[in-house]
mmCIF file of C-alpha atoms in Angstrom:
data_model
loop_
_atom_site.group_PDB
_atom_site.id
_atom_site.type_symbol
_atom_site.label_atom_id
_atom_site.label_comp_id
_atom_site.label_asym_id
_atom_site.label_seq_id
_atom_site.Cartn_x
_atom_site.Cartn_y
_atom_site.Cartn_z
ATOM 1 C CA MET X 307 0.008 -0.454 0.150
ATOM 2 C CA SER X 308 1.180 3.316 -0.882
ATOM 3 C CA ARG X 309 1.824 6.806 1.404
ATOM 4 C CA ARG X 310 -0.782 8.467 -0.299
ATOM 5 C CA SER X 311 -3.360 5.460 -0.590
ATOM 6 C CA GLY X 312 -2.372 5.053 2.631
ATOM 7 C CA ILE X 313 -3.652 8.379 4.100
ATOM 8 C CA LEU X 314 -6.598 8.238 2.204
ATOM 9 C CA GLU X 315 -7.773 5.082 3.877
ATOM 10 C CA PHE X 316 -7.196 6.889 7.384
ATOM 11 C CA ALA X 317 -8.919 9.773 6.279
ATOM 12 C CA VAL X 318 -12.056 7.454 5.026
ATOM 13 C CA LEU X 319 -11.972 5.250 8.434
ATOM 14 C CA GLY X 320 -11.995 9.161 10.249
ATOM 15 C CA LEU X 321 -15.118 10.159 8.200
ATOM 16 C CA LEU X 322 -17.083 7.225 8.785
ATOM 17 C CA ARG X 323 -16.344 7.058 12.305
ATOM 18 C CA GLU X 324 -17.919 10.143 12.091
ATOM 19 C CA SER X 325 -21.615 8.346 10.447
ATOM 20 C CA PRO X 326 -22.102 6.296 7.791
ATOM 21 C CA MET X 327 -21.991 8.305 4.261
ATOM 22 C CA HIS X 328 -22.510 6.838 0.518
ATOM 23 C CA GLY X 329 -19.713 7.892 -1.968
ATOM 24 C CA TYR X 330 -21.133 11.385 -3.020
ATOM 25 C CA GLU X 331 -20.615 12.401 0.546
ATOM 26 C CA LEU X 332 -17.227 11.060 0.914
ATOM 27 C CA ARG X 333 -16.017 12.560 -1.755
ATOM 28 C CA LYS X 334 -17.190 16.024 -1.535
ATOM 29 C CA ARG X 335 -15.946 15.717 2.524
ATOM 30 C CA LEU X 336 -12.689 14.847 1.820
ATOM 31 C CA ASN X 337 -12.887 17.764 -1.158
ATOM 32 C CA THR X 338 -14.064 20.329 1.275
ATOM 33 C CA SER X 339 -13.251 19.328 4.992
ATOM 34 C CA LEU X 340 -9.960 18.309 4.331
ATOM 35 C CA GLY X 341 -8.562 20.256 2.139
ATOM 36 C CA ILE X 342 -5.972 17.406 1.273
ATOM 37 C CA PHE X 343 -7.497 15.574 -1.177
ATOM 38 C CA ARG X 344 -8.234 18.946 -3.385
ATOM 39 C CA ALA X 345 -9.113 16.592 -6.461
ATOM 40 C CA PHE X 346 -8.735 13.245 -7.326
ATOM 41 C CA SER X 347 -12.308 11.170 -8.964
ATOM 42 C CA TYR X 348 -14.095 8.166 -7.663
ATOM 43 C CA GLY X 349 -11.886 5.861 -9.440
ATOM 44 C CA THR X 350 -9.538 6.300 -6.642
ATOM 45 C CA LEU X 351 -12.453 6.157 -3.926
ATOM 46 C CA TYR X 352 -14.030 3.210 -4.761
ATOM 47 C CA PRO X 353 -11.341 0.711 -4.767
ATOM 48 C CA CYS X 354 -10.050 1.758 -1.535
ATOM 49 C CA LEU X 355 -13.810 1.830 -0.263
ATOM 50 C CA LYS X 356 -13.982 -1.957 -1.722
ATOM 51 C CA THR X 357 -10.508 -2.993 -0.196
ATOM 52 C CA LEU X 358 -11.959 -1.368 3.344
ATOM 53 C CA VAL X 359 -14.770 -3.325 3.187
ATOM 54 C CA ALA X 360 -13.008 -6.684 2.202
ATOM 55 C CA ASN X 361 -10.671 -6.113 5.646
ATOM 56 C CA GLY X 362 -13.916 -6.483 7.698
ATOM 57 C CA TRP X 363 -13.051 -2.743 8.574
ATOM 58 C CA LEU X 364 -16.463 -1.592 6.788
ATOM 59 C CA ILE X 365 -20.286 -2.761 5.845
ATOM 60 C CA GLU X 366 -22.148 -1.766 2.533
ATOM 61 C CA GLU X 367 -25.674 -1.338 3.314
ATOM 62 C CA PRO X 368 -28.425 -0.348 1.006
ATOM 63 C CA GLY X 369 -29.035 3.959 1.113
ATOM 64 C CA SER X 370 -32.518 5.170 1.696
ATOM 65 C CA ALA X 371 -32.056 8.981 2.600
ATOM 66 C CA PRO X 372 -33.651 11.455 0.344
ATOM 67 C CA GLU X 373 -30.284 12.761 -0.894
ATOM 68 C CA ASP X 374 -29.199 9.009 -2.279
ATOM 69 C CA ALA X 375 -31.449 10.243 -5.260
ATOM 70 C CA LEU X 376 -29.331 13.435 -6.036
ATOM 71 C CA ALA X 377 -26.260 11.212 -5.333
ATOM 72 C CA ALA X 378 -27.356 8.125 -7.547
ATOM 73 C CA SER X 379 -27.873 10.617 -10.690
ATOM 74 C CA LEU X 380 -23.632 12.120 -9.825
ATOM 75 C CA ALA X 381 -22.294 8.556 -8.985
ATOM 76 C CA GLY X 382 -24.396 5.980 -10.941
ATOM 77 C CA ARG X 383 -25.800 3.459 -9.151
ATOM 78 C CA ARG X 384 -23.226 2.563 -6.601
ATOM 79 C CA ALA X 385 -23.578 6.195 -4.582
ATOM 80 C CA LYS X 386 -26.715 3.914 -3.403
ATOM 81 C CA ILE X 387 -24.118 2.604 -0.993
ATOM 82 C CA VAL X 388 -24.355 3.870 2.368
ATOM 83 C CA TYR X 389 -20.833 2.713 4.069
ATOM 84 C CA ARG X 390 -20.872 2.247 7.867
ATOM 85 C CA LEU X 391 -17.435 1.368 9.582
ATOM 86 C CA THR X 392 -17.629 -2.136 11.796
ATOM 87 C CA ALA X 393 -16.427 -2.238 15.454
ATOM 88 C CA GLU X 394 -13.270 -3.987 13.956
ATOM 89 C CA GLY X 395 -13.223 -0.613 11.481
ATOM 90 C CA LYS X 396 -13.277 1.516 14.575
ATOM 91 C CA GLU X 397 -10.509 -0.201 16.453
ATOM 92 C CA HIS X 398 -8.501 -0.441 13.177
ATOM 93 C CA PHE X 399 -8.836 3.911 13.004
ATOM 94 C CA GLU X 400 -7.768 3.929 17.437
ATOM 95 C CA GLU X 401 -4.941 1.719 16.701
ATOM 96 C CA LEU X 402 -3.636 4.389 13.880
ATOM 97 C CA LEU X 403 -4.763 7.007 15.639
ATOM 98 C CA SER X 404 -1.935 6.346 17.997
ATOM 99 C CA HIS X 405 0.550 5.831 16.035
ATOM 100 C CA THR X 406 3.499 8.569 16.133
ATOM 101 C CA GLY X 407 6.426 7.328 14.014
ATOM 102 C CA PRO X 408 7.563 9.586 11.364
ATOM 103 C CA ASP X 409 4.985 9.336 8.755
ATOM 104 C CA ALA X 410 2.802 10.895 10.810
ATOM 105 C CA TRP X 411 5.433 13.651 10.479
ATOM 106 C CA GLU X 412 5.184 14.259 7.161
ATOM 107 C CA ASP X 413 3.426 17.254 5.132
ATOM 108 C CA GLU X 414 0.474 14.811 3.791
ATOM 109 C CA HIS X 415 -0.150 12.616 6.658
ATOM 110 C CA PHE X 416 0.515 15.265 9.070
ATOM 111 C CA ALA X 417 -2.683 17.482 7.534
ATOM 112 C CA ALA X 418 -4.845 14.677 7.380
ATOM 113 C CA ARG X 419 -3.576 13.557 11.526
ATOM 114 C CA PHE X 420 -4.164 16.913 12.750
ATOM 115 C CA ALA X 421 -7.561 16.535 11.296
ATOM 116 C CA PHE X 422 -8.814 14.662 13.463
ATOM 117 C CA PHE X 423 -6.649 15.758 16.169
ATOM 118 C CA GLY X 424 -10.418 16.496 17.741
ATOM 119 C CA GLN X 425 -10.466 11.916 18.242
ATOM 120 C CA THR X 426 -6.852 11.684 19.354
ATOM 121 C CA GLU X 427 -5.499 11.559 22.960
ATOM 122 C CA ARG X 428 -3.514 14.393 23.897
ATOM 123 C CA GLU X 429 -0.589 12.827 24.561
ATOM 124 C CA VAL X 430 -0.154 11.457 20.926
ATOM 125 C CA ARG X 431 -0.896 14.765 19.472
ATOM 126 C CA MET X 432 2.017 16.213 21.912
ATOM 127 C CA ARG X 433 4.545 13.202 20.081
ATOM 128 C CA VAL X 434 3.047 14.158 16.430
ATOM 129 C CA LEU X 435 3.552 18.254 16.776
ATOM 130 C CA GLU X 436 6.811 17.630 18.723
ATOM 131 C CA GLY X 437 7.446 15.558 15.948
ATOM 132 C CA ARG X 438 6.335 17.724 13.096
ATOM 133 C CA ARG X 439 8.567 20.450 15.077
ATOM 134 C CA SER X 440 11.837 18.644 14.994
ATOM 135 C CA ARG X 441 11.287 17.584 11.465
ATOM 136 C CA LEU X 442 10.876 21.143 10.428
ATOM 137 C CA GLU X 443 13.619 22.272 12.641
ATOM 138 C CA GLU X 444 15.470 20.079 11.184
ATOM 139 C CA ARG X 445 14.523 21.727 6.982
ATOM 140 C CA LEU X 446 14.849 24.869 7.905
ATOM 141 C CA GLU X 447 18.587 23.647 8.822
ATOM 142 C CA LYS X 448 19.348 22.145 5.937
ATOM 143 C CA MET X 449 17.495 25.432 3.535
ATOM 144 C CA ARG X 450 19.771 27.717 5.483
ATOM 145 C CA ALA X 451 23.182 26.060 4.972
ATOM 146 C CA SER X 452 21.882 25.603 1.561
ATOM 147 C CA LEU X 453 21.416 28.891 0.740
ATOM 148 C CA ALA X 454 24.652 30.215 2.526
ATOM 149 C CA ARG X 455 26.353 27.974 0.307
ATOM 150 C CA THR X 456 24.435 29.212 -3.016
ATOM 151 C CA ARG X 457 23.830 32.920 -2.864
ATOM 152 C CA GLU X 458 26.172 34.236 -4.482
ATOM 153 C CA ARG X 459 25.543 32.138 -7.848
ATOM 154 C CA LEU X 460 21.665 32.630 -7.664
ATOM 155 C CA ASP X 461 19.717 35.528 -9.115
ATOM 156 C CA ASP X 462 17.620 37.821 -7.472
ATOM 157 C CA TYR X 463 14.316 35.963 -8.174
ATOM 158 C CA THR X 464 15.238 32.332 -7.741
ATOM 159 C CA LEU X 465 16.892 33.832 -4.097
ATOM 160 C CA GLU X 466 13.536 35.031 -3.374
ATOM 161 C CA LEU X 467 11.918 32.009 -4.093
ATOM 162 C CA GLN X 468 14.731 30.580 -1.175
ATOM 163 C CA ARG X 469 13.642 33.130 1.020
ATOM 164 C CA HIS X 470 10.180 32.414 0.586
ATOM 165 C CA GLY X 471 10.499 28.932 1.723
ATOM 166 C CA MET X 472 12.409 29.446 4.306
ATOM 167 C CA GLU X 473 10.111 31.912 5.942
ATOM 168 C CA SER X 474 6.672 29.377 4.868
ATOM 169 C CA VAL X 475 8.677 26.967 7.135
ATOM 170 C CA GLU X 476 9.014 29.567 10.007
ATOM 171 C CA ARG X 477 5.873 30.192 10.543
ATOM 172 C CA GLU X 478 4.557 26.498 10.692
ATOM 173 C CA VAL X 479 7.312 26.502 13.263
ATOM 174 C CA ARG X 480 5.981 29.274 15.294
ATOM 175 C CA TRP X 481 2.574 28.090 14.669
ATOM 176 C CA LEU X 482 3.709 24.795 15.904
ATOM 177 C CA ASN X 483 5.053 26.057 19.300
ATOM 178 C CA GLU X 484 2.241 27.800 19.675
ATOM 179 C CA LEU X 485 0.407 24.648 19.990
ATOM 180 C CA ILE X 486 2.361 22.988 21.960
ATOM 181 C CA GLU X 487 2.593 25.622 24.648
ATOM 182 C CA SER X 488 -1.095 25.339 24.268
ATOM 183 C CA GLU X 489 -1.035 21.208 24.746
ATOM 184 C CA ARG X 490 0.853 22.087 27.771
ATOM 185 C CA ALA X 491 -0.918 24.778 29.084
ATOM 186 C CA GLY X 492 -3.915 22.483 29.131
ATOM 187 C CA ARG X 493 -2.935 19.960 30.452
ATOM 188 C CA ASP X 494 -1.643 21.667 33.624
ATOM 189 C CA GLN X 495 -4.970 23.149 33.299
ATOM 190 C CA ARG X 496 -6.331 19.735 33.791
ATOM 191 C CA ARG X 497 -4.449 18.747 36.526
ATOM 192 C CA SER X 498 -4.512 21.498 38.694
ATOM 193 C CA GLY X 499 -8.360 20.526 39.104
ATOM 194 C CA PRO X 500 -11.398 22.436 39.007
ATOM 195 C CA GLY X 501 -12.088 26.258 40.522
ATOM 196 C CA SER X 502 -8.333 26.493 40.291
ATOM 197 C CA PRO X 503 -6.616 29.698 39.039
ATOM 198 C CA ALA X 504 -5.773 28.181 36.117
ATOM 199 C CA GLU X 505 -8.877 26.745 34.899
ATOM 200 C CA GLN X 506 -10.077 30.237 35.276
ATOM 201 C CA GLU X 507 -7.279 31.956 32.985
ATOM 202 C CA ASN X 508 -8.114 29.504 30.438
ATOM 203 C CA THR X 509 -12.147 30.624 30.379
ATOM 204 C CA SER X 510 -11.069 32.851 28.373
ATOM 205 C CA GLY X 511 -9.460 31.849 24.565
ATOM 206 C CA GLU X 512 -8.995 28.958 25.229
ATOM 207 C CA ALA X 513 -10.406 25.703 25.034
ATOM 208 C CA ASP X 514 -9.222 22.354 26.237
ATOM 209 C CA GLY X 515 -5.307 24.604 26.374
ATOM 210 C CA LEU X 516 -6.341 24.866 22.126
ATOM 211 C CA PRO X 517 -6.635 28.751 21.185
ATOM 212 C CA ARG X 518 -10.297 29.632 19.873
ATOM 213 C CA HIS X 519 -8.438 31.079 16.402
ATOM 214 C CA ARG X 520 -5.789 28.093 15.820
ATOM 215 C CA ASP X 521 -9.159 25.268 16.372
ATOM 216 C CA VAL X 522 -9.226 24.504 12.357
ATOM 217 C CA ALA X 523 -9.375 20.329 12.926
ATOM 218 C CA SER X 524 -12.864 20.397 13.363
ATOM 219 C CA SER X 525 -13.453 22.966 10.531
ATOM 220 C CA GLY X 526 -11.049 21.104 8.125
ATOM 221 C CA GLY X 527 -9.341 24.483 6.662
ATOM 222 C CA THR X 528 -5.631 25.194 6.708
ATOM 223 C CA PRO X 529 -4.173 26.042 9.904
ATOM 224 C CA PRO X 530 -3.102 30.264 9.965
ATOM 225 C CA GLY X 531 0.369 29.989 8.956
ATOM 226 C CA HIS X 532 0.230 27.096 7.795
ATOM 227 C CA PRO X 533 2.132 26.214 4.301
ATOM 228 C CA VAL X 534 -0.497 24.323 2.245
ATOM 229 C CA PRO X 535 0.035 20.647 2.022
ATOM 230 C CA PRO X 536 1.624 19.551 -1.222
ATOM 231 C CA ASP X 537 -1.296 17.906 -3.367
ATOM 232 C CA PRO X 538 -1.261 14.526 -3.492
ATOM 233 C CA SER X 539 -4.524 15.020 -6.311
ATOM 234 C CA ALA X 540 -1.793 13.710 -8.761
ATOM 235 C CA ASP X 541 -1.240 10.551 -8.270
ATOM 236 C CA THR X 542 -4.875 9.816 -6.776
ATOM 237 C CA THR X 543 -6.115 8.150 -9.917
ATOM 238 C CA LYS X 544 -2.964 5.830 -10.067
#
C-alpha cells in the first residue's frame, strides 16, 4: 500500500467514524472539509472503499435517504450504497490514531492526522506535534545551509523564492510552538483541578488548551500561517 493510499484510507475511516455516508458524501467531505484531497476521482475512492470492506473495516448497506437520489444521478448506482464503520474498523482507526512515528510528521500525513486531532489523545497529539516540529527544524537548518552556500550564484528571483520557502517553514514552526504550548497549558490546567486559577484563566480564548483561533481540526481548514500541504491529487488516479 502506497503512502498516499494509506492517508486516504485513514481519512475515510475517520469520516465514517462520525457517521455512515455514501460515496458522493465521502468525496465531498474529503474535497471540501479536509482540503488535502482537493481533487480526486471516484476511480480512486471506490477501490479504497472496496479494500476497506474486504478487510472487514466497513460494511455496505442499501441507502434510503432522500439525498441518495441526487448521489445516484451524479455518481451512478453505486452511490446508493451507504458505507458504515464496523467495530473492527473503529478499533483499527483508533490504532492508527495512536501511531506517532515519522510517517505522522510528513507533510501530507500530518495534515490528515491534524484534521482528526479532536479524536486523538492528548499525549499522542503532543508527540506528533513535537515530531513535526523536529522534522521542520531539520529541514530549516538544511535550507539555511544550502542558501549560505549558493546565494552568491543565485539570481534575485531564485534567491527570493528560497527566502519565501524558508519563511513558510519558519511560520509553521512558530505555529507548532504555539500549539505545543497550548497543549501543555491545557494539561497543566487539568492537573490543577476544577476551580483553580489556571482553569479560570483558560476560559478566555482557549478551549481544552487549544487557542480558539487555531481550532481548525473541526473545520477542516488550513491552519493560519501553515503552508498549504503538497497537493496529492497528482497521483490519486494511479
